[in-house]
Short mmCIF file of C-alpha atoms in Angstrom, two decimals:
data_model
loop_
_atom_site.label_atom_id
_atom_site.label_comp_id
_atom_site.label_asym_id
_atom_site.label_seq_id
_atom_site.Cartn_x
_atom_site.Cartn_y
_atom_site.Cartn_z
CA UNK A 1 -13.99 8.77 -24.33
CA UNK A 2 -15.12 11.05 -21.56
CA UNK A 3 -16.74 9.57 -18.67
CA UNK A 4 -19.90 11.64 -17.71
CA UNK A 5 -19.74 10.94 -14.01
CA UNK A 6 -22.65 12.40 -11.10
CA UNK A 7 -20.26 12.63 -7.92
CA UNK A 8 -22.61 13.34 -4.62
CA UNK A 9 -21.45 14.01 -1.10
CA UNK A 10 -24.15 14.95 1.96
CA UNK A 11 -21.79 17.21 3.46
CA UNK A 12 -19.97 20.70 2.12
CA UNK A 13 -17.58 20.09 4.94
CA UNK A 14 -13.88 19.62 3.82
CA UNK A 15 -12.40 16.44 5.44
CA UNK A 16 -10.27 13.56 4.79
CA UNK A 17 -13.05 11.81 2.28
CA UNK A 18 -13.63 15.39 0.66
CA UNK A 19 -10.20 16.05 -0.25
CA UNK A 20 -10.23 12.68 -2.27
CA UNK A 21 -13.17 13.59 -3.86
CA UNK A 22 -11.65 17.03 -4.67
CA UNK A 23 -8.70 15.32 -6.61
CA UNK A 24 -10.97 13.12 -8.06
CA UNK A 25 -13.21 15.36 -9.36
CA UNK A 26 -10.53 17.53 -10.80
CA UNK A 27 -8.88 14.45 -13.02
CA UNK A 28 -12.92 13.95 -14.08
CA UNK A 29 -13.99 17.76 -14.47
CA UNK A 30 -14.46 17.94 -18.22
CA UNK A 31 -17.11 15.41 -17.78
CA UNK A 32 -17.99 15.67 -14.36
CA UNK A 33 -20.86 17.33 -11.73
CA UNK A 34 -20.68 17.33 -8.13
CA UNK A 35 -24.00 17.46 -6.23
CA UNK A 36 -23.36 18.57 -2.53
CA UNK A 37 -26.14 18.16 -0.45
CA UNK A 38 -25.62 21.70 1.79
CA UNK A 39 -23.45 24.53 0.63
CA UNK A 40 -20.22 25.27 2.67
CA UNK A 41 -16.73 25.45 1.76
CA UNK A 42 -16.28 21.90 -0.63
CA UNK A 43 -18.04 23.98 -2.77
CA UNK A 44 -15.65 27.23 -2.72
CA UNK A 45 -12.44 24.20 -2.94
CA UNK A 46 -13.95 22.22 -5.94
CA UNK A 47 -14.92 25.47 -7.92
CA UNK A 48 -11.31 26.66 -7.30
CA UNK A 49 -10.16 23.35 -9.15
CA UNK A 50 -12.65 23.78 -12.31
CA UNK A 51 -15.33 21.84 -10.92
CA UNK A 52 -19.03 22.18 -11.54
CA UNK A 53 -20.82 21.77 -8.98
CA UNK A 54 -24.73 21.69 -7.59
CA UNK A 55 -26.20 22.16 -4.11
CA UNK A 56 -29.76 20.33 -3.43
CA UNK A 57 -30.57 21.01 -0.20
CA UNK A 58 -31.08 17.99 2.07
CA UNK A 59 -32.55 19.79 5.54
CA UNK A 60 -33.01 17.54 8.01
CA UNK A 61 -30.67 14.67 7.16
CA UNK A 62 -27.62 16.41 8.26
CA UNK A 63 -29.34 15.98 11.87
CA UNK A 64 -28.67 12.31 11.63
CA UNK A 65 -25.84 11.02 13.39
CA UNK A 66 -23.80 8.00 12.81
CA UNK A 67 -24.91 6.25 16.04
CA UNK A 68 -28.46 7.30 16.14
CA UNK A 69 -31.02 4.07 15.91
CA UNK A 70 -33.15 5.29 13.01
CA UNK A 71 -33.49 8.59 11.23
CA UNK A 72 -36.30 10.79 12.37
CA UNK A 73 -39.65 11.17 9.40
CA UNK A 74 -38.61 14.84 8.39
CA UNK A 75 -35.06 13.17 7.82
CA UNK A 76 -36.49 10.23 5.70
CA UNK A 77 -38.75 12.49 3.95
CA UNK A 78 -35.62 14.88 2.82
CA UNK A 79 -33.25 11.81 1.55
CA UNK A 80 -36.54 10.71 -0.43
CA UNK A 81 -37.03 14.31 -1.43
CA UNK A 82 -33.10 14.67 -2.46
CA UNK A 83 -33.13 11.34 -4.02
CA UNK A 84 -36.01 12.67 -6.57
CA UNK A 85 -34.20 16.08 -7.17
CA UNK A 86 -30.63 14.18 -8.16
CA UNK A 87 -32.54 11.74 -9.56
CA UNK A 88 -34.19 14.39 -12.40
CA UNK A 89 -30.29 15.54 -13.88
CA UNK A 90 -28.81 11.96 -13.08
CA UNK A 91 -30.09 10.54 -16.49
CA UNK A 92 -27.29 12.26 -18.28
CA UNK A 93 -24.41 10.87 -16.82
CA UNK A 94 -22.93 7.10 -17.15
CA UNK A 95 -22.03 6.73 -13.57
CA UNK A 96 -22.92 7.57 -9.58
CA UNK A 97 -20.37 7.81 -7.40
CA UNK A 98 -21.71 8.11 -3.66
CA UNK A 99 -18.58 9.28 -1.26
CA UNK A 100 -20.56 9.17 2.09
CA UNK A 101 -22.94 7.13 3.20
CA UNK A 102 -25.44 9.56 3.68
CA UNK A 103 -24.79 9.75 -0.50
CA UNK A 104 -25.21 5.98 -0.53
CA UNK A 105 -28.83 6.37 0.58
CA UNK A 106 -29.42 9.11 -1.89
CA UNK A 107 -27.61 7.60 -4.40
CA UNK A 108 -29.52 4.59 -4.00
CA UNK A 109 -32.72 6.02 -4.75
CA UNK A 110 -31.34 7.26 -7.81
CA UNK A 111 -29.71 4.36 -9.04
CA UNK A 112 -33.13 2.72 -9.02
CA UNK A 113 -35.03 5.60 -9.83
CA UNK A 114 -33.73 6.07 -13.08
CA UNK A 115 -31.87 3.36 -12.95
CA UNK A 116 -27.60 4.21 -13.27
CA UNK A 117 -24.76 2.01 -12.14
CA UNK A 118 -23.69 3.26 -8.94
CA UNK A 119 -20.17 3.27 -6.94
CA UNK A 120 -20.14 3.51 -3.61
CA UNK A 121 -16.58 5.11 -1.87
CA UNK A 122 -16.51 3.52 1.85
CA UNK A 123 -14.37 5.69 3.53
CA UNK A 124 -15.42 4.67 7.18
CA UNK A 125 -15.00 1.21 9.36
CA UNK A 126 -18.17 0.32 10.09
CA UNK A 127 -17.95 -1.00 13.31
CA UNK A 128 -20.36 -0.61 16.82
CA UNK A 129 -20.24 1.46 18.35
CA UNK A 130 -19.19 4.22 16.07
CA UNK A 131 -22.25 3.19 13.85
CA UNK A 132 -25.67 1.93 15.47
CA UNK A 133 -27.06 -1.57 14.26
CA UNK A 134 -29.63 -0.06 11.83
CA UNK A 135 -26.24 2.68 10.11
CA UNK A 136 -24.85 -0.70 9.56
CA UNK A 137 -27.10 -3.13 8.13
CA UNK A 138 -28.78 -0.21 5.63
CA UNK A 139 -25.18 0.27 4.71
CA UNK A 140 -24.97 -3.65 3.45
CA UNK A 141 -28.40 -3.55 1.98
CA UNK A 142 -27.61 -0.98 0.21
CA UNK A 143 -24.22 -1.60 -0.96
CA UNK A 144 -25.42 -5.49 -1.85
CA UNK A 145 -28.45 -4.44 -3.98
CA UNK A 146 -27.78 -0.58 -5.36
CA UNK A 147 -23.83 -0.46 -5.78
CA UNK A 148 -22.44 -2.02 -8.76
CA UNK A 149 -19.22 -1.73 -7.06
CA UNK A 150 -17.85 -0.29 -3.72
CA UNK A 151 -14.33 1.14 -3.52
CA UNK A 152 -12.83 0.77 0.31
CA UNK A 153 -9.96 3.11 1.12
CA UNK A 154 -8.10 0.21 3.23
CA UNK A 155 -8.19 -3.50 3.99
CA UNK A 156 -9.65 -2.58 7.11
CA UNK A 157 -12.73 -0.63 5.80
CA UNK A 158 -13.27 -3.24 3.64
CA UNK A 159 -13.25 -6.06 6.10
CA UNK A 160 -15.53 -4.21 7.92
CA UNK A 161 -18.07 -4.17 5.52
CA UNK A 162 -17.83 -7.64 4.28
CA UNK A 163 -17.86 -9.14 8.02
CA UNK A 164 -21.48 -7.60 8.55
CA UNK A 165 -22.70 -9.26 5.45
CA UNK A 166 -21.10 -6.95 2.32
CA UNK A 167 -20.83 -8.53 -0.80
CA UNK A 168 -17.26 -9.66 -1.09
CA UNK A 169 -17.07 -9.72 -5.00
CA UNK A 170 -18.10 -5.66 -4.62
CA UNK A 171 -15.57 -4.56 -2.95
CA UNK A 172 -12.45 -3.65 -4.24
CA UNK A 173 -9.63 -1.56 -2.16
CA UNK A 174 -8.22 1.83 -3.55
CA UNK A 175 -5.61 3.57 -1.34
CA UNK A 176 -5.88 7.04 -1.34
CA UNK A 177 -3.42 9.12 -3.47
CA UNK A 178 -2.11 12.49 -2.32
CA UNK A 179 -0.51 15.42 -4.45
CA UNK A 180 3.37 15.95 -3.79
CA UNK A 181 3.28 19.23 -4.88
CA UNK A 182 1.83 21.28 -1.90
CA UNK A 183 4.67 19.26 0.34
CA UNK A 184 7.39 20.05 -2.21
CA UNK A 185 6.65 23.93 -2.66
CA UNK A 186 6.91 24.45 0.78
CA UNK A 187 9.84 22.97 1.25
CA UNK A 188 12.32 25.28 3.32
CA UNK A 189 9.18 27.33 4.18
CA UNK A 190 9.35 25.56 8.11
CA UNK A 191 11.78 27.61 9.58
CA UNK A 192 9.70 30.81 8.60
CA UNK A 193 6.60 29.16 10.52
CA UNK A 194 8.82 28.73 13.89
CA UNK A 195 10.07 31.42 13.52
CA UNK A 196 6.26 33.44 13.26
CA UNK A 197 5.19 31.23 15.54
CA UNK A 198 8.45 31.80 18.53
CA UNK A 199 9.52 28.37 18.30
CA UNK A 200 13.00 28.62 16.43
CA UNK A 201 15.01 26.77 19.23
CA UNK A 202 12.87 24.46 20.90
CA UNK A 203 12.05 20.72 19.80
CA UNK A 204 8.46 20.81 18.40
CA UNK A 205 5.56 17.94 18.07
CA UNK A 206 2.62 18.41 15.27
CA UNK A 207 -0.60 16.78 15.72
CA UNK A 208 -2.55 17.63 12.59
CA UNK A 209 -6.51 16.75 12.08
CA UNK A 210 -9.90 18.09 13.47
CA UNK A 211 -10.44 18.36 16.99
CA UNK A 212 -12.34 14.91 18.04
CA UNK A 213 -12.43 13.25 21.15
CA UNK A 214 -11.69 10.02 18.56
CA UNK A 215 -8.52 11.65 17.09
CA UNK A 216 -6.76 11.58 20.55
CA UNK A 217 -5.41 14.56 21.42
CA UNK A 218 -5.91 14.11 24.75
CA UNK A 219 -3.84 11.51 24.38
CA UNK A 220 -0.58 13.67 22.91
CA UNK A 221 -1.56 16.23 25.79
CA UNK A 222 -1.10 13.22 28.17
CA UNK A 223 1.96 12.39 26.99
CA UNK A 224 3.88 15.94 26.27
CA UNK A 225 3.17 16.85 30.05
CA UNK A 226 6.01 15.21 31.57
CA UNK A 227 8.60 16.35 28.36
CA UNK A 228 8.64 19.67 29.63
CA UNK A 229 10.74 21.16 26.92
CA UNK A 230 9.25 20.09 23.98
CA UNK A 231 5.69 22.03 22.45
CA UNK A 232 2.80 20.81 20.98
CA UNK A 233 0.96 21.82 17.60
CA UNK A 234 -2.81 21.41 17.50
CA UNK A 235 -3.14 22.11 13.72
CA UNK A 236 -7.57 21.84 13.25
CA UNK A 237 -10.20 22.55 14.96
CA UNK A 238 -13.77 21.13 15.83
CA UNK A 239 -16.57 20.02 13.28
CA UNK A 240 -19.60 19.06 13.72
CA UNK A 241 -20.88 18.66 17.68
CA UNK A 242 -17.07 18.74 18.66
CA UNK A 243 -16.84 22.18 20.89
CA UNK A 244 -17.20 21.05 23.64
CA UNK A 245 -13.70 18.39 23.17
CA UNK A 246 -11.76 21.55 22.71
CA UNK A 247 -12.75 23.15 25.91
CA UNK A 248 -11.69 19.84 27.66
CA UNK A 249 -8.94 20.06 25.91
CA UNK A 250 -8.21 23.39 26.48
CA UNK A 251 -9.39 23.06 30.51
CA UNK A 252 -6.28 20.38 30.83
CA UNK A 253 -3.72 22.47 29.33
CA UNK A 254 -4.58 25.30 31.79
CA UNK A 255 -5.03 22.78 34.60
CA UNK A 256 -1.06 21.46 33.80
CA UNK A 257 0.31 24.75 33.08
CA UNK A 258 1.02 24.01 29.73
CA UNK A 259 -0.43 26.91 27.98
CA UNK A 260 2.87 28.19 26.98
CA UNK A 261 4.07 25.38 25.17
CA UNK A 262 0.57 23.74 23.49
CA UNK A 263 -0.46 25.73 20.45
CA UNK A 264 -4.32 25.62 19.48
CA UNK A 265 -3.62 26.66 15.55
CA UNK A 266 -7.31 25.68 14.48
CA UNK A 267 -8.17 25.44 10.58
CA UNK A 268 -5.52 26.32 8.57
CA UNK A 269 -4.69 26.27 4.79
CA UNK A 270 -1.09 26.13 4.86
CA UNK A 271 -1.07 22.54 6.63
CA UNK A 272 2.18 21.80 4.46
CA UNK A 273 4.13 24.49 5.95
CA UNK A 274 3.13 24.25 9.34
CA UNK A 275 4.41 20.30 8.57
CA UNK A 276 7.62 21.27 7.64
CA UNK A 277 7.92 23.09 11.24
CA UNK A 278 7.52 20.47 13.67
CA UNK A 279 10.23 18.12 14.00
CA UNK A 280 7.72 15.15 14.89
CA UNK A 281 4.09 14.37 13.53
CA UNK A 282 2.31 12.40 16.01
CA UNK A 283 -1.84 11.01 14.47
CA UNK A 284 -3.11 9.78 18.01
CA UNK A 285 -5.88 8.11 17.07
CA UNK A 286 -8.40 6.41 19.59
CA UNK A 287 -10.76 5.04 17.21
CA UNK A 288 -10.21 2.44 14.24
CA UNK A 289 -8.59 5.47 11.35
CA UNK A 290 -10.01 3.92 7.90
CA UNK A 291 -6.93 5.55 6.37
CA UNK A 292 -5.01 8.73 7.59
CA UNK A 293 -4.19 10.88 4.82
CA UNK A 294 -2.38 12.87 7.56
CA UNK A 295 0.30 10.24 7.49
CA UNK A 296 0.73 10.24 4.12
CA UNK A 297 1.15 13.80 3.51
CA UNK A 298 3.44 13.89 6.96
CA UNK A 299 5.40 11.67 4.84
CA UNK A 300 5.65 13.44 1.95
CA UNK A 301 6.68 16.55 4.05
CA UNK A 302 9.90 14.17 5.34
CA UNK A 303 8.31 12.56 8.45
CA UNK A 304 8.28 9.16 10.19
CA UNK A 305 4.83 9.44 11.13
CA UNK A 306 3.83 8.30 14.93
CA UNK A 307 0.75 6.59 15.07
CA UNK A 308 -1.92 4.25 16.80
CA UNK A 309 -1.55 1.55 15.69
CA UNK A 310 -5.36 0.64 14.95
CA UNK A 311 -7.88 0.44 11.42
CA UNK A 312 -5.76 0.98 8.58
CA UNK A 313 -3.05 2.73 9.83
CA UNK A 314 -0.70 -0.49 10.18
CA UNK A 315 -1.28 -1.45 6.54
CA UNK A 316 0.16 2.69 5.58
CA UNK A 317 3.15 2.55 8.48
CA UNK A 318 5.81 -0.47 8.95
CA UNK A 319 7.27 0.18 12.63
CA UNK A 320 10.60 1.53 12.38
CA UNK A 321 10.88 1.23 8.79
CA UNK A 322 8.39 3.82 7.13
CA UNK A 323 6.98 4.91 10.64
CA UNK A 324 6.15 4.45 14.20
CA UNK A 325 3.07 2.54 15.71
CA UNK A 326 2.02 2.74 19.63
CA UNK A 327 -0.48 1.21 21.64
CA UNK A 328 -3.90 3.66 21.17
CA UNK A 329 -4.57 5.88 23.69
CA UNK A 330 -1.40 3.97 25.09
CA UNK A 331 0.43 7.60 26.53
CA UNK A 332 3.07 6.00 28.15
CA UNK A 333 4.16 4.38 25.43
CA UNK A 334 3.89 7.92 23.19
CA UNK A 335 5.68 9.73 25.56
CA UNK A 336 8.96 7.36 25.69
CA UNK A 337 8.67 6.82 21.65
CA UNK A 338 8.85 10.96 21.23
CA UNK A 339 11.84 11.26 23.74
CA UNK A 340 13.80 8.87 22.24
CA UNK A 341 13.43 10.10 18.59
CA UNK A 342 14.21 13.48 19.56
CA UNK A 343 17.74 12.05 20.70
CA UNK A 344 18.14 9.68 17.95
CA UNK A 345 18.45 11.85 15.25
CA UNK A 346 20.05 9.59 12.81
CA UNK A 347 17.82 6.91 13.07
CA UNK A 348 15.06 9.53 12.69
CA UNK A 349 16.41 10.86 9.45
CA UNK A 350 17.01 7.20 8.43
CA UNK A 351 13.38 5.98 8.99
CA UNK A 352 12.08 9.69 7.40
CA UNK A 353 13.82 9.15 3.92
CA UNK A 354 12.19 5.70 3.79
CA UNK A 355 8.84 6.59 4.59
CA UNK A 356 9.28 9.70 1.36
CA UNK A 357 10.41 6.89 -0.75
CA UNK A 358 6.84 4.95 0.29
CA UNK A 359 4.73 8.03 0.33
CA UNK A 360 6.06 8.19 -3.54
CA UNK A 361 5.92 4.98 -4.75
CA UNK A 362 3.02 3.98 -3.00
CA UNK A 363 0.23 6.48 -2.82
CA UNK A 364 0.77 8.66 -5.71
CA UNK A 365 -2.14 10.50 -6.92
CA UNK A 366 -2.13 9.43 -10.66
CA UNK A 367 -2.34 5.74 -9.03
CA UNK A 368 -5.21 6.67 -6.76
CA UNK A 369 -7.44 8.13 -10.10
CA UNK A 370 -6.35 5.85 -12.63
CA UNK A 371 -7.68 3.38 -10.53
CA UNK A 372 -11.02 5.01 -9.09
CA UNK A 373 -11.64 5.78 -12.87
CA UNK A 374 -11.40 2.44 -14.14
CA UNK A 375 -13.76 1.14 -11.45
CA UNK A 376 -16.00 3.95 -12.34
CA UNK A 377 -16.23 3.14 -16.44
CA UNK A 378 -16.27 -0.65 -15.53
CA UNK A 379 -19.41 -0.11 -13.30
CA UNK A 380 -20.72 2.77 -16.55
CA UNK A 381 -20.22 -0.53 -18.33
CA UNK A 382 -23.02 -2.22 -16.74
CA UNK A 383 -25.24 -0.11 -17.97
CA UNK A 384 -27.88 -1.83 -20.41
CA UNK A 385 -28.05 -0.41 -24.17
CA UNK A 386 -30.39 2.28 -24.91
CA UNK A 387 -31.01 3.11 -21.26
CA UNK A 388 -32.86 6.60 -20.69
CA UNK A 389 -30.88 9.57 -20.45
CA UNK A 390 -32.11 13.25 -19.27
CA UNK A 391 -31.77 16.29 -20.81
CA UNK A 392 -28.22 17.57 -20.54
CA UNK A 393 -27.57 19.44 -16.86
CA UNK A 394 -28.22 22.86 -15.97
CA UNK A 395 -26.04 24.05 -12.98
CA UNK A 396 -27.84 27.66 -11.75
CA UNK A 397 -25.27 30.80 -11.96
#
């Protein structure tokens, strides 16, 4: 039986919570509706994949900011005023699934407004001081008393929740799943992307997510600068209120002279080439990482994956047998793990096969919606008999 499901997301941003929701989607199209609360590219990527989808414009809540104390009035008055619009084509569906938590306090509205089970997708740690004291106690409240269920991407995110007062019986942990195929098609395509890029002869580190002072590549900067012969990658650029990390960024590679070995690449699409080019994939966090999809996907593109070893990452990486873990923001240490991979070759290729077997068996895609949808039509299940239902949606040409 097709499950009618009412996906909404705040932001039209594509990032590591989007790209689930894309796959997601996709498996759930024939039944499905995605309500975006801004237009941007999401839209463009879940159109491409057969997706319907709906902008309601949200104005001032994208202005709110993880660590801010309380949203401002014209905020509150456009989640109220978003809440009402989603709330008018909700009635036709059998399930909510919020995948922000901006989309929790929308969604919440809706739930009650009309009323519909609701499934919250935590894809953050929730933690000060990423998140102010008020972020985190409207995220229980809401999750205990509008969310038939909430889906956490790791242990860690859901730990987080339930240690500020989340409803422990809620909460159920979903890895993420990621597509082989991208990985697999562009197998053999590396060597074309040195050689574009001048780097056919020279060993070659890959750091591979948005520019954020977080994400720590200041850190891989710090450590590259005494391995004078090896070049860095900076695959993504900044979102958000993130400019100004680039120019710092940017300001120390001039300051070191590096500017002939560290590559600013920005946004690209062809992230699964440009992984098959570096020889090591370094994901430098600073900050608690809820998941990483960048390590799985460096996996399934034949990496051991070097990472901090905070948030979820250790529960994805097992140190020298699927991966590497180092102190965070711990350069040193970063520095004399790279050097010796690059000489240990076998043990590198040993440690690489492993971690494809994992990426496999572990976080395949058809795991990762099977499982999302069966939370999803469990929580549709709640619904009481003879509930109201709209009329049937209307998405504008």
């Amino acid at each position: 039986m097709t499950l009618r499901t009412l996906f909404l997301n705040h932001s039209a941003t594509v990032g590591g919570a989007e790209f689930g929701l894309i796959d997601l989607a996709a498996h759930l199209r024939d039944g499905a509706l995605v309500v975006l609360l801004e237009d941007g590219p999401l839209r463009e990527r879940l159109e491409e994949r057969g997706v319907e989808v709906k902008i309601v414009d949200a104005g001032a809540v994208h202005r709110v900011r993880r660590g801010s104390m309380l949203p401002g009035a014209a905020a509150l008055a456009s989640l109220w005023r978003a809440g009402r619009e989603v709330a008018r084509i909700a009635g036709d569906f059998d399930v909510l699934h919020a995948n922000s938590q901006k989309a929790l306090v929308v969604g919440s509205i809706v739930a009650k407004r009309v009323p519909i089970p609701m499934v919250w997708q935590l894809h953050d740690i929730i933690e000060r001081p990423w998140f102010s004291r008020t972020n985190i106690l409207a995220d229980v409240l809401l999750a205990n008393h509008c969310a038939e269920r909430v889906i956490a991407v790791s242990r860690a995110t859901a730990e987080s929740l339930v240690r500020h007062g989340g409803d422990a019986s809620r909460v159920h942990v979903v890895y993420n799943g990621i597509d082989p195929a991208p990985s697999s098609a562009a197998t053999g395509a590396g060597r074309d992307c040195r050689q574009e890029l001048g780097l056919a002869d020279v060993p070659v580190v890959g750091c591979f997510s948005r520019l954020a002072e977080w994400k720590g590549q200041h850190v891989v900067l710090e450590a590259m600068r005494e391995l004078h012969g090896v070049h860095v990658l900076l695959v993504g650029g900044p979102l958000f209120d993130e400019h100004a990390y680039e120019a710092r960024l940017r300001a120390y590679v001039r300051e070191h002279g590096m500017e002939d070995r560290v590559h600013f690449l920005g946004h690209r699409r062809n992230v699964a080439e440009l992984m098959r080019a570096v020889d090591l994939l370094v994901h430098p966090s600073t900050a608690p990482e809820p998941f990483a999809r960048t390590l799985i996907e460096g996996m399934l593109a034949g990496h051991a994956p070097i990472a901090s070893a905070n948030g979820g990452v250790p529960e994805l990486i097992t140190h020298g047998e699927t991966g590497y873990l180092f102190p965070p923001g711990d350069a040193v240490a970063l520095r004399q793990l790279v050097a010796r991979l690059l000489d240990d070759v076998d043990e590198l290729a040993r440690v690489s096969a492993q971690a494809l077997e994992h990426a496999h068996r572990d976080f395949s895609l058809s795991a990762f919606v099977t499982n999302v949808e069966s939370h999803l039509r469990a929580a549709a299940a709640s619904r009481p008999a003879g509930a109201w239902r709209g009329r049937a949606h209307e998405v504008p040409a």
